[in-house]
XYZ file of C-alpha atoms in Angstrom:
586
model
C 45.504 16.286 -45.789
C 44.967 12.761 -46.544
C 40.849 13.255 -47.439
C 41.362 16.566 -48.994
C 44.103 14.404 -51.637
C 41.336 12.052 -51.968
C 38.817 15.546 -52.778
C 41.062 16.192 -55.247
C 41.475 13.173 -56.648
C 38.339 12.513 -57.757
C 37.334 15.776 -58.598
C 41.110 16.149 -61.088
C 39.684 13.013 -62.770
C 35.722 14.041 -62.973
C 34.895 11.390 -60.694
C 31.731 13.710 -58.905
C 30.795 15.431 -62.132
C 27.942 13.298 -61.258
C 27.434 13.121 -57.680
C 24.040 10.997 -58.295
C 26.086 7.941 -59.369
C 28.106 5.864 -58.062
C 30.344 2.321 -59.382
C 29.097 -0.794 -58.379
C 29.422 -3.644 -58.800
C 25.133 -5.503 -59.823
C 24.781 -9.411 -59.416
C 21.901 -10.259 -61.720
C 19.901 -8.985 -64.326
C 16.151 -8.572 -64.833
C 14.750 -9.461 -67.910
C 11.243 -7.768 -69.039
C 9.522 -7.649 -71.806
C 8.426 -4.002 -73.444
C 4.443 -4.891 -71.403
C 6.688 -5.139 -68.026
C 6.433 -9.713 -68.717
C 8.554 -11.487 -66.948
C 11.536 -13.007 -69.464
C 14.097 -14.611 -68.032
C 17.070 -13.902 -64.453
C 20.318 -13.407 -65.732
C 23.722 -12.985 -63.993
C 26.812 -10.611 -64.315
C 29.265 -13.038 -62.908
C 32.355 -12.695 -65.047
C 36.311 -14.537 -64.998
C 38.574 -12.520 -63.698
C 41.755 -13.160 -65.248
C 44.259 -13.380 -62.429
C 47.662 -11.099 -61.918
C 50.338 -12.401 -64.686
C 52.614 -14.855 -62.488
C 50.181 -15.454 -59.976
C 48.810 -18.892 -58.858
C 44.855 -20.024 -59.052
C 41.530 -19.924 -60.721
C 40.253 -17.137 -61.414
C 38.029 -14.810 -59.341
C 33.971 -14.312 -60.318
C 33.474 -10.738 -59.802
C 29.899 -9.141 -60.647
C 29.844 -6.647 -63.987
C 30.773 -3.165 -62.516
C 27.732 -0.106 -63.624
C 26.518 3.014 -62.707
C 24.202 3.355 -60.639
C 22.288 6.220 -58.671
C 23.775 6.821 -55.703
C 23.111 4.762 -53.368
C 21.146 6.318 -50.273
C 23.377 5.166 -47.000
C 21.078 3.308 -44.702
C 20.887 2.314 -40.425
C 18.309 0.754 -38.209
C 15.522 2.672 -41.327
C 13.693 0.741 -43.850
C 15.014 2.879 -47.275
C 14.601 2.090 -50.378
C 17.601 2.823 -53.457
C 16.513 3.832 -56.903
C 16.360 1.623 -59.616
C 18.979 -1.060 -58.627
C 18.140 -2.072 -54.563
C 17.961 -5.652 -52.864
C 16.177 -8.403 -53.416
C 13.376 -7.646 -50.386
C 13.817 -4.030 -51.952
C 12.982 -5.163 -55.718
C 11.248 -8.460 -55.068
C 10.434 -8.674 -51.423
C 11.900 -11.842 -50.861
C 15.191 -12.272 -48.860
C 17.505 -15.425 -49.302
C 18.228 -15.628 -45.088
C 14.447 -15.938 -43.848
C 15.050 -13.588 -41.355
C 13.030 -10.874 -41.736
C 8.628 -10.644 -40.916
C 6.739 -11.139 -44.492
C 5.196 -7.921 -42.982
C 8.840 -5.986 -42.915
C 9.416 -7.262 -46.747
C 6.104 -6.253 -48.667
C 6.313 -2.932 -46.918
C 10.492 -3.014 -48.023
C 8.983 -4.205 -51.560
C 6.203 -1.020 -51.538
C 8.798 1.990 -51.075
C 11.464 0.974 -53.979
C 7.600 0.300 -56.119
C 6.409 3.680 -55.478
C 9.358 5.608 -55.613
C 9.815 3.536 -58.991
C 5.649 4.366 -59.830
C 6.671 8.209 -59.561
C 9.864 8.530 -60.735
C 8.263 6.635 -64.116
C 5.359 8.528 -64.797
C 6.291 11.918 -63.650
C 9.369 11.468 -66.484
C 7.720 9.464 -68.551
C 10.351 6.439 -68.634
C 7.894 3.591 -70.834
C 11.299 1.618 -68.900
C 9.885 2.684 -65.681
C 6.592 2.380 -66.684
C 7.232 -1.923 -67.733
C 9.155 -2.257 -64.720
C 6.265 -1.031 -62.510
C 3.751 -2.926 -64.337
C 6.428 -5.821 -63.528
C 5.656 -5.210 -60.128
C 2.270 -4.705 -59.349
C 1.957 -8.121 -61.046
C 1.139 -10.765 -58.152
C 2.444 -14.338 -60.635
C 4.629 -12.469 -62.673
C 7.352 -12.138 -59.743
C 7.140 -15.472 -58.494
C 8.173 -16.471 -61.317
C 11.620 -14.946 -61.144
C 11.445 -15.425 -56.973
C 11.042 -19.131 -58.515
C 14.406 -19.323 -60.626
C 16.007 -16.830 -58.024
C 15.680 -19.512 -55.616
C 16.959 -21.736 -57.100
C 20.164 -19.890 -58.791
C 20.544 -18.970 -54.760
C 22.121 -15.142 -54.433
C 23.173 -13.022 -51.614
C 21.697 -10.835 -49.200
C 23.526 -7.467 -50.057
C 23.581 -9.080 -54.387
C 22.338 -5.980 -56.533
C 19.668 -6.133 -58.240
C 18.879 -4.443 -61.828
C 15.763 -5.419 -64.594
C 16.390 -5.124 -68.405
C 13.541 -3.816 -70.237
C 13.293 -5.245 -74.008
C 17.132 -4.248 -74.059
C 17.932 -1.264 -72.582
C 19.001 -1.323 -68.921
C 17.027 0.639 -66.202
C 19.867 2.404 -64.485
C 20.544 4.059 -67.710
C 17.326 5.698 -68.538
C 17.399 8.666 -69.766
C 14.543 9.786 -68.360
C 14.924 8.286 -65.476
C 18.970 9.755 -64.017
C 17.628 13.013 -65.117
C 14.903 12.774 -62.409
C 17.396 10.445 -60.046
C 19.733 13.505 -60.609
C 17.520 16.488 -60.147
C 15.850 14.799 -56.863
C 19.391 14.119 -55.059
C 19.477 17.783 -56.294
C 16.631 20.076 -54.412
C 15.930 17.250 -51.718
C 17.249 17.819 -47.651
C 19.284 14.744 -47.337
C 18.514 13.003 -44.331
C 21.329 12.501 -42.492
C 22.735 16.245 -42.214
C 23.975 17.134 -38.968
C 24.970 20.833 -38.100
C 26.428 24.006 -39.798
C 29.676 23.857 -39.669
C 32.418 24.660 -41.734
C 33.968 21.315 -43.357
C 37.380 19.950 -42.869
C 37.809 19.774 -46.174
C 36.084 22.596 -49.040
C 36.386 25.225 -45.699
C 32.593 26.091 -46.078
C 29.899 26.307 -43.220
C 27.775 23.888 -44.599
C 25.873 21.106 -43.080
C 28.249 18.949 -42.588
C 27.553 14.265 -42.836
C 26.040 12.338 -39.583
C 27.290 9.421 -41.291
C 29.626 8.583 -43.985
C 29.183 6.356 -47.064
C 31.164 3.292 -47.028
C 33.236 0.903 -49.022
C 35.165 -2.051 -49.400
C 38.617 -2.478 -48.407
C 40.232 -6.008 -47.837
C 39.761 -7.920 -44.848
C 36.846 -5.690 -44.005
C 33.094 -7.202 -43.532
C 31.777 -7.599 -47.711
C 28.633 -5.660 -46.278
C 31.492 -2.368 -46.827
C 32.992 0.354 -43.494
C 33.893 3.947 -43.141
C 37.106 5.209 -43.176
C 36.221 8.229 -40.648
C 33.719 7.365 -37.754
C 34.420 7.827 -34.353
C 32.628 5.418 -33.088
C 33.622 4.915 -28.520
C 33.451 7.980 -27.057
C 37.851 8.033 -26.613
C 38.001 8.356 -29.701
C 35.541 12.451 -29.394
C 37.630 15.852 -27.966
C 35.635 19.183 -27.034
C 33.102 17.901 -25.832
C 31.643 17.003 -29.885
C 29.822 13.255 -30.139
C 30.538 11.237 -33.070
C 31.184 12.678 -36.309
C 31.594 16.473 -35.360
C 34.752 15.508 -33.712
C 35.422 15.470 -37.880
C 32.557 17.634 -39.987
C 32.818 17.268 -43.125
C 30.255 18.927 -45.819
C 28.277 15.954 -48.188
C 29.878 17.603 -51.380
C 33.675 16.605 -49.641
C 32.557 13.615 -48.085
C 31.268 11.461 -51.725
C 34.941 13.142 -53.387
C 36.934 12.071 -50.968
C 34.835 8.808 -50.490
C 34.656 7.833 -54.393
C 38.400 8.803 -54.813
C 39.013 5.630 -52.480
C 36.999 3.379 -53.773
C 38.824 4.467 -58.165
C 41.749 3.505 -56.039
C 40.886 0.474 -53.644
C 38.428 -1.422 -56.408
C 40.876 -2.609 -59.759
C 37.406 -2.657 -61.799
C 36.089 0.802 -60.428
C 34.039 2.655 -63.674
C 33.252 6.687 -63.768
C 30.245 6.871 -63.654
C 29.790 9.618 -66.133
C 31.221 8.335 -68.442
C 30.607 4.221 -67.354
C 34.856 3.883 -68.924
C 36.808 1.836 -66.774
C 39.992 3.395 -64.943
C 43.358 2.276 -64.562
C 43.632 0.241 -61.299
C 46.270 1.317 -58.428
C 46.582 -0.006 -55.875
C 48.529 -3.808 -54.537
C 46.810 -6.167 -52.741
C 49.916 -6.822 -51.070
C 48.373 -9.566 -48.374
C 45.037 -10.735 -46.667
C 44.138 -7.933 -44.840
C 46.758 -5.242 -46.561
C 46.286 -3.433 -49.511
C 48.652 -0.391 -50.917
C 46.926 2.346 -53.171
C 48.815 5.254 -54.941
C 47.882 8.318 -57.146
C 50.088 11.582 -58.185
C 48.642 14.961 -58.784
C 49.505 13.681 -62.461
C 48.239 11.769 -64.779
C 52.023 9.207 -65.455
C 51.788 5.900 -66.803
C 54.436 4.660 -64.228
C 52.149 5.112 -61.543
C 49.488 3.013 -63.544
C 51.738 0.230 -63.874
C 52.664 -0.484 -59.957
C 50.813 -2.701 -59.302
C 53.499 -5.016 -61.525
C 56.126 -5.060 -59.590
C 54.033 -7.803 -57.638
C 54.067 -10.133 -60.365
C 55.095 -8.362 -63.727
C 57.677 -6.553 -62.351
C 59.504 -6.112 -66.078
C 57.158 -3.770 -67.829
C 58.028 -1.498 -64.439
C 61.783 -1.103 -65.200
C 60.734 -1.747 -69.466
C 58.770 1.901 -68.789
C 61.458 3.257 -67.299
C 64.462 2.680 -69.979
C 61.501 3.666 -71.834
C 63.081 6.675 -74.120
C 60.180 9.009 -73.629
C 60.579 9.185 -69.817
C 64.016 11.020 -70.147
C 62.545 14.484 -69.539
C 60.435 13.475 -67.268
C 62.513 11.698 -64.888
C 65.153 14.784 -64.446
C 61.943 17.437 -63.542
C 59.414 14.436 -61.645
C 58.571 17.111 -59.144
C 55.353 16.480 -58.911
C 53.608 14.559 -55.832
C 53.157 10.785 -56.123
C 51.638 9.718 -52.387
C 50.779 6.028 -51.534
C 47.844 4.665 -48.204
C 48.832 1.610 -47.231
C 45.298 0.262 -45.175
C 43.982 -2.934 -43.771
C 40.828 -4.157 -42.535
C 40.071 -5.635 -39.290
C 36.304 -7.453 -39.741
C 34.068 -3.467 -39.154
C 37.152 -1.354 -39.105
C 39.200 -0.175 -41.972
C 42.319 0.768 -40.202
C 45.165 3.687 -42.074
C 48.055 2.300 -41.567
C 50.747 4.637 -42.765
C 51.278 7.541 -45.495
C 54.378 8.235 -47.393
C 54.281 11.319 -50.036
C 57.074 11.742 -52.920
C 57.850 13.193 -55.804
C 57.464 11.504 -59.110
C 61.620 12.152 -59.823
C 62.171 10.634 -56.882
C 59.809 7.795 -57.312
C 61.532 7.030 -60.366
C 65.011 6.422 -58.908
C 63.766 4.595 -56.101
C 62.304 2.148 -58.103
C 65.554 2.370 -60.205
C 67.777 1.469 -57.602
C 65.666 -1.102 -56.213
C 65.904 -3.090 -59.457
C 69.395 -3.011 -59.131
C 69.484 -3.677 -55.453
C 67.796 -7.189 -56.045
C 70.023 -8.094 -58.564
C 71.564 -11.738 -58.123
C 73.859 -13.651 -59.766
C 72.380 -15.765 -63.178
C 68.936 -13.217 -62.923
C 67.952 -14.548 -66.771
C 67.235 -10.114 -66.586
C 64.498 -10.367 -65.050
C 63.892 -8.640 -61.996
C 62.152 -11.591 -59.038
C 58.598 -10.143 -58.729
C 58.331 -8.380 -55.641
C 54.714 -11.295 -55.000
C 57.486 -13.799 -55.072
C 60.239 -12.807 -52.234
C 57.301 -11.577 -49.725
C 56.400 -14.640 -50.078
C 59.992 -16.427 -49.867
C 59.646 -14.740 -45.895
C 56.648 -17.120 -44.931
C 55.882 -20.889 -44.397
C 54.536 -22.589 -47.461
C 55.107 -18.596 -49.372
C 51.307 -17.851 -47.968
C 50.732 -13.978 -47.666
C 48.064 -14.886 -45.371
C 50.982 -15.890 -42.744
C 53.239 -12.624 -43.195
C 53.299 -9.910 -39.731
C 50.461 -7.277 -40.489
C 53.343 -4.154 -40.955
C 56.235 -6.346 -42.533
C 54.277 -6.207 -46.680
C 53.598 -3.001 -46.203
C 56.984 -1.197 -45.438
C 58.498 -3.030 -47.513
C 56.502 -1.995 -50.375
C 56.781 2.219 -48.622
C 61.088 0.866 -48.894
C 60.866 0.479 -52.534
C 59.563 3.426 -53.740
C 60.559 6.365 -51.291
C 63.415 5.193 -50.233
C 63.019 4.605 -47.041
C 65.395 1.895 -44.756
C 63.416 -1.577 -44.165
C 62.438 -2.568 -41.021
C 64.777 -5.042 -38.800
C 61.669 -7.404 -39.276
C 61.936 -8.232 -43.001
C 65.739 -9.317 -41.471
C 64.102 -11.533 -38.463
C 62.203 -13.205 -41.180
C 64.922 -13.727 -43.950
C 67.069 -14.442 -42.053
C 63.835 -17.013 -40.196
C 63.049 -18.573 -43.153
C 66.613 -19.050 -43.586
C 67.122 -21.325 -40.461
C 64.248 -23.325 -41.035
C 64.333 -24.551 -44.173
C 68.077 -24.975 -44.118
C 68.800 -23.087 -47.131
C 70.079 -19.557 -49.004
C 66.426 -19.165 -51.763
C 67.256 -16.493 -54.086
C 63.716 -14.197 -53.220
C 65.265 -14.100 -50.052
C 69.370 -13.725 -51.753
C 67.666 -10.691 -53.224
C 65.719 -9.220 -49.900
C 68.580 -9.870 -47.674
C 70.173 -7.233 -49.838
C 67.320 -4.727 -50.836
C 67.880 -4.553 -46.610
C 71.602 -4.235 -46.456
C 70.849 -1.483 -50.431
C 68.142 0.134 -47.644
C 70.698 1.243 -44.263
C 73.545 1.945 -46.798
C 76.066 -0.721 -45.355
C 78.166 -0.748 -48.108
C 80.713 -3.935 -47.761
C 76.984 -6.012 -47.630
C 78.594 -6.767 -51.479
C 74.935 -6.659 -54.149
C 74.767 -9.186 -57.051
C 77.718 -11.577 -57.588
C 80.778 -12.847 -54.640
C 83.212 -10.232 -53.083
C 86.034 -11.619 -53.408
C 87.573 -9.099 -51.364
C 85.159 -8.372 -48.671
C 86.479 -8.426 -45.019
C 83.980 -8.975 -43.706
C 84.207 -11.817 -41.265
C 80.414 -13.214 -41.508
C 80.067 -12.742 -44.951
C 83.900 -14.483 -44.932
C 81.606 -17.388 -42.986
C 79.640 -17.936 -45.310
C 81.535 -19.212 -48.224
C 83.196 -20.742 -45.704
C 79.882 -22.868 -45.419
C 80.006 -22.260 -48.810
C 83.095 -23.681 -49.784
C 83.172 -27.617 -47.556
C 79.398 -27.673 -49.639
C 80.883 -27.669 -52.285
C 83.748 -30.002 -51.383
C 82.140 -33.084 -49.660
C 79.981 -33.116 -53.238
C 82.521 -33.806 -55.111
C 84.019 -35.996 -52.965
C 81.484 -38.135 -52.328
C 79.744 -38.120 -56.226
C 78.387 -34.932 -56.252
C 74.832 -36.719 -55.536
C 73.738 -36.925 -52.011
C 70.763 -36.596 -49.588
C 72.064 -34.364 -47.226
C 75.081 -32.320 -47.122
C 76.584 -30.627 -44.938
C 74.278 -27.643 -45.093
C 71.555 -29.410 -44.425
C 72.614 -30.790 -40.767
C 73.507 -27.507 -39.939
C 72.793 -24.323 -41.122
C 71.108 -23.017 -38.206
C 73.591 -24.057 -36.485
C 76.587 -22.534 -38.503
C 74.744 -19.568 -39.129
C 74.595 -18.258 -35.411
C 77.168 -20.569 -33.258
C 79.695 -20.411 -36.031
C 82.599 -20.758 -33.594
C 80.635 -24.250 -32.052
C 80.400 -26.108 -35.767
C 83.028 -25.330 -38.036
C 86.264 -26.483 -36.077
C 84.139 -29.590 -36.702
C 83.784 -28.788 -40.284
C 87.368 -28.105 -41.106
C 87.937 -31.543 -39.865
C 85.499 -33.306 -42.132
C 86.718 -31.312 -45.175
C 90.182 -32.876 -43.924
C 88.942 -36.485 -44.372
C 86.925 -34.731 -48.007
C 90.402 -33.255 -49.340
C 91.847 -36.980 -48.730
C 90.072 -37.880 -51.255
C 90.155 -35.632 -54.150
C 93.602 -35.257 -56.744
C 93.948 -31.572 -58.632
C 91.157 -30.610 -57.935
C 91.615 -31.235 -53.158
C 94.271 -28.149 -54.265
C 92.476 -26.171 -55.955
C 90.111 -27.147 -52.072
C 92.013 -26.160 -50.479
C 93.724 -23.029 -51.879
C 89.856 -21.201 -51.759
C 89.181 -22.493 -48.763
C 92.401 -20.938 -47.549
C 92.044 -17.793 -48.517
C 88.673 -17.824 -47.280
C 89.669 -18.299 -43.531
C 92.340 -16.375 -43.585
C 90.165 -12.951 -43.940
C 88.847 -14.610 -40.694
C 90.712 -15.106 -37.736
C 88.680 -16.478 -35.621
C 85.721 -17.900 -35.450
C 83.353 -16.105 -33.228
C 81.210 -17.701 -30.751
C 77.866 -15.772 -31.539
C 76.622 -13.664 -34.464
C 74.067 -11.542 -34.022
C 71.083 -10.766 -36.242
C 72.266 -7.986 -39.025
C 75.504 -10.726 -39.161
C 73.620 -13.860 -39.646
C 71.846 -11.627 -43.355
C 75.253 -11.309 -44.287
C 76.070 -14.646 -43.381
C 73.432 -16.069 -46.120
C 74.447 -13.720 -48.171
C 78.258 -14.651 -48.592
C 77.002 -18.627 -48.453
C 74.916 -17.439 -51.072
C 77.263 -15.613 -53.723
C 79.691 -18.195 -53.352
C 77.481 -20.618 -54.061
C 76.366 -18.633 -56.918
C 80.495 -19.303 -58.211
C 79.709 -22.922 -58.199
C 76.356 -22.780 -60.297
C 78.514 -21.993 -63.398
C 77.506 -23.846 -67.116
C 80.193 -26.381 -67.511
C 80.623 -24.990 -70.980
C 81.797 -21.373 -69.660
C 84.803 -23.016 -66.858
C 86.113 -25.551 -68.802
C 86.492 -21.938 -71.683
C 87.161 -19.809 -68.758
C 89.750 -22.899 -67.512
C 91.109 -23.124 -70.251
C 92.242 -19.581 -71.355
C 93.230 -19.255 -67.191
C 93.643 -21.053 -64.524
C 92.359 -21.173 -61.506
C 94.568 -19.143 -59.675
C 91.861 -16.625 -57.842
C 89.590 -18.146 -55.145
C 86.608 -16.703 -57.683
C 87.376 -19.768 -60.001
C 85.155 -21.888 -60.805
C 85.784 -25.489 -61.347
C 83.283 -27.838 -61.870
């Protein structure tokens, strides 16, 4: 199903209308005059802006170009057409691993293929490049400059002749399309029924590679059988998944279009809307729908600019669309590990369900005091790890959270565990972790857990214990002058949230000293604390993991009531005396 839907995506968007070409980053352009004389060497690197809200330096990446499709090398030397690595184009390579004879052979392959095509297609651009390649002195000038500037062994090189790019020459492109359609693929396997199109065709021995975050930069294949443990029924390697070349090219191109945020259509040269989200260092989510939909293209904004997604959901033109959104929506979570791509999970639903689930997500993470904009998912995930480094997240956590948001599924216990552990380690509850806890309980349909703000009527003991700890903290601040180096929370939040039966009796005794230092204000705190304790009964000896999460929410919600502005608090006090538990007395 996965490969079939990726193939359908490529066919629907016309990504393989010209299967002889593909979108690839090309870092280097060798500039020549119309006679093939060397002029200069230019790189195509440019600063790619980081997503809005993400900190760091912009990444420098090579420009994407629609070039002749790579042939997919094995250990055998094979030259690609018009655009290739330095060892084929110039007969040099940066690592010094190949012998002079090997480099000479590769350079000759590239030059011979270009000369053959240029003569057959009568291409002036191709003939000029052939003239350059045949002149050792001109080549030496180029390689000398290249050596000074530095380059990688897998960098691709192309040419520009008198302002025209070699791989954009129509005569050469036509020659290559005709050759690709007539020439039998060198790695064709036995003729069998293709798993995707159902037709009897020659199958591919090796599937094209693509670049996945966390994998080697040379790329990996999504479908590969490199061990006997994966083989069945006597078939060897990729014979276990027989797919014809056309279908393989289509599904690979569909996935490339999704994982590469700078992908361009090889037929039109136009960029496409990114449809992926980098969740951590080695985990990427890709998503698409069976129809074009703005919401799918905006999902990448959830990480750092979620307001754009919420604005799109609220836009008037989506009214009818949301009620009849039965078109299918897909999401893959892909991980990388050196030489292998790992398909961690796939989910599917409808666009109508996606809209509902996103609205539920924004409602679940709302907190009292928010300034109107939802918290970015990237900030929520960073709050779960030391120093906010996403690479430290457990492998599956980010993907499970993302899928839970899009498909309305229950968040795993791992989310709750990570949030509770960070609360204990940092001795505090941040807004981001409070929002994640609300999302966790909302996904599990635990209705007694308050969402967004304080529920003074809740009878849940762990929630009330959290409120009580916040009340003791505020009482200490008022009694001792407000600006404290360490509060009771800084000293004992972790212990209070796990072993309240041990910690709270000590806090009760300490609170008596603090109450004695306050006048009328002490009466308010006494009333507040009494109202909270009346709903608890006895202090439990231990709290479970889920109870610790509710404790943290109770603490956070109660604490927020102590941070309202003085202006609002004074206005409330004048109009209505503080007789209820939730009133602020700042």
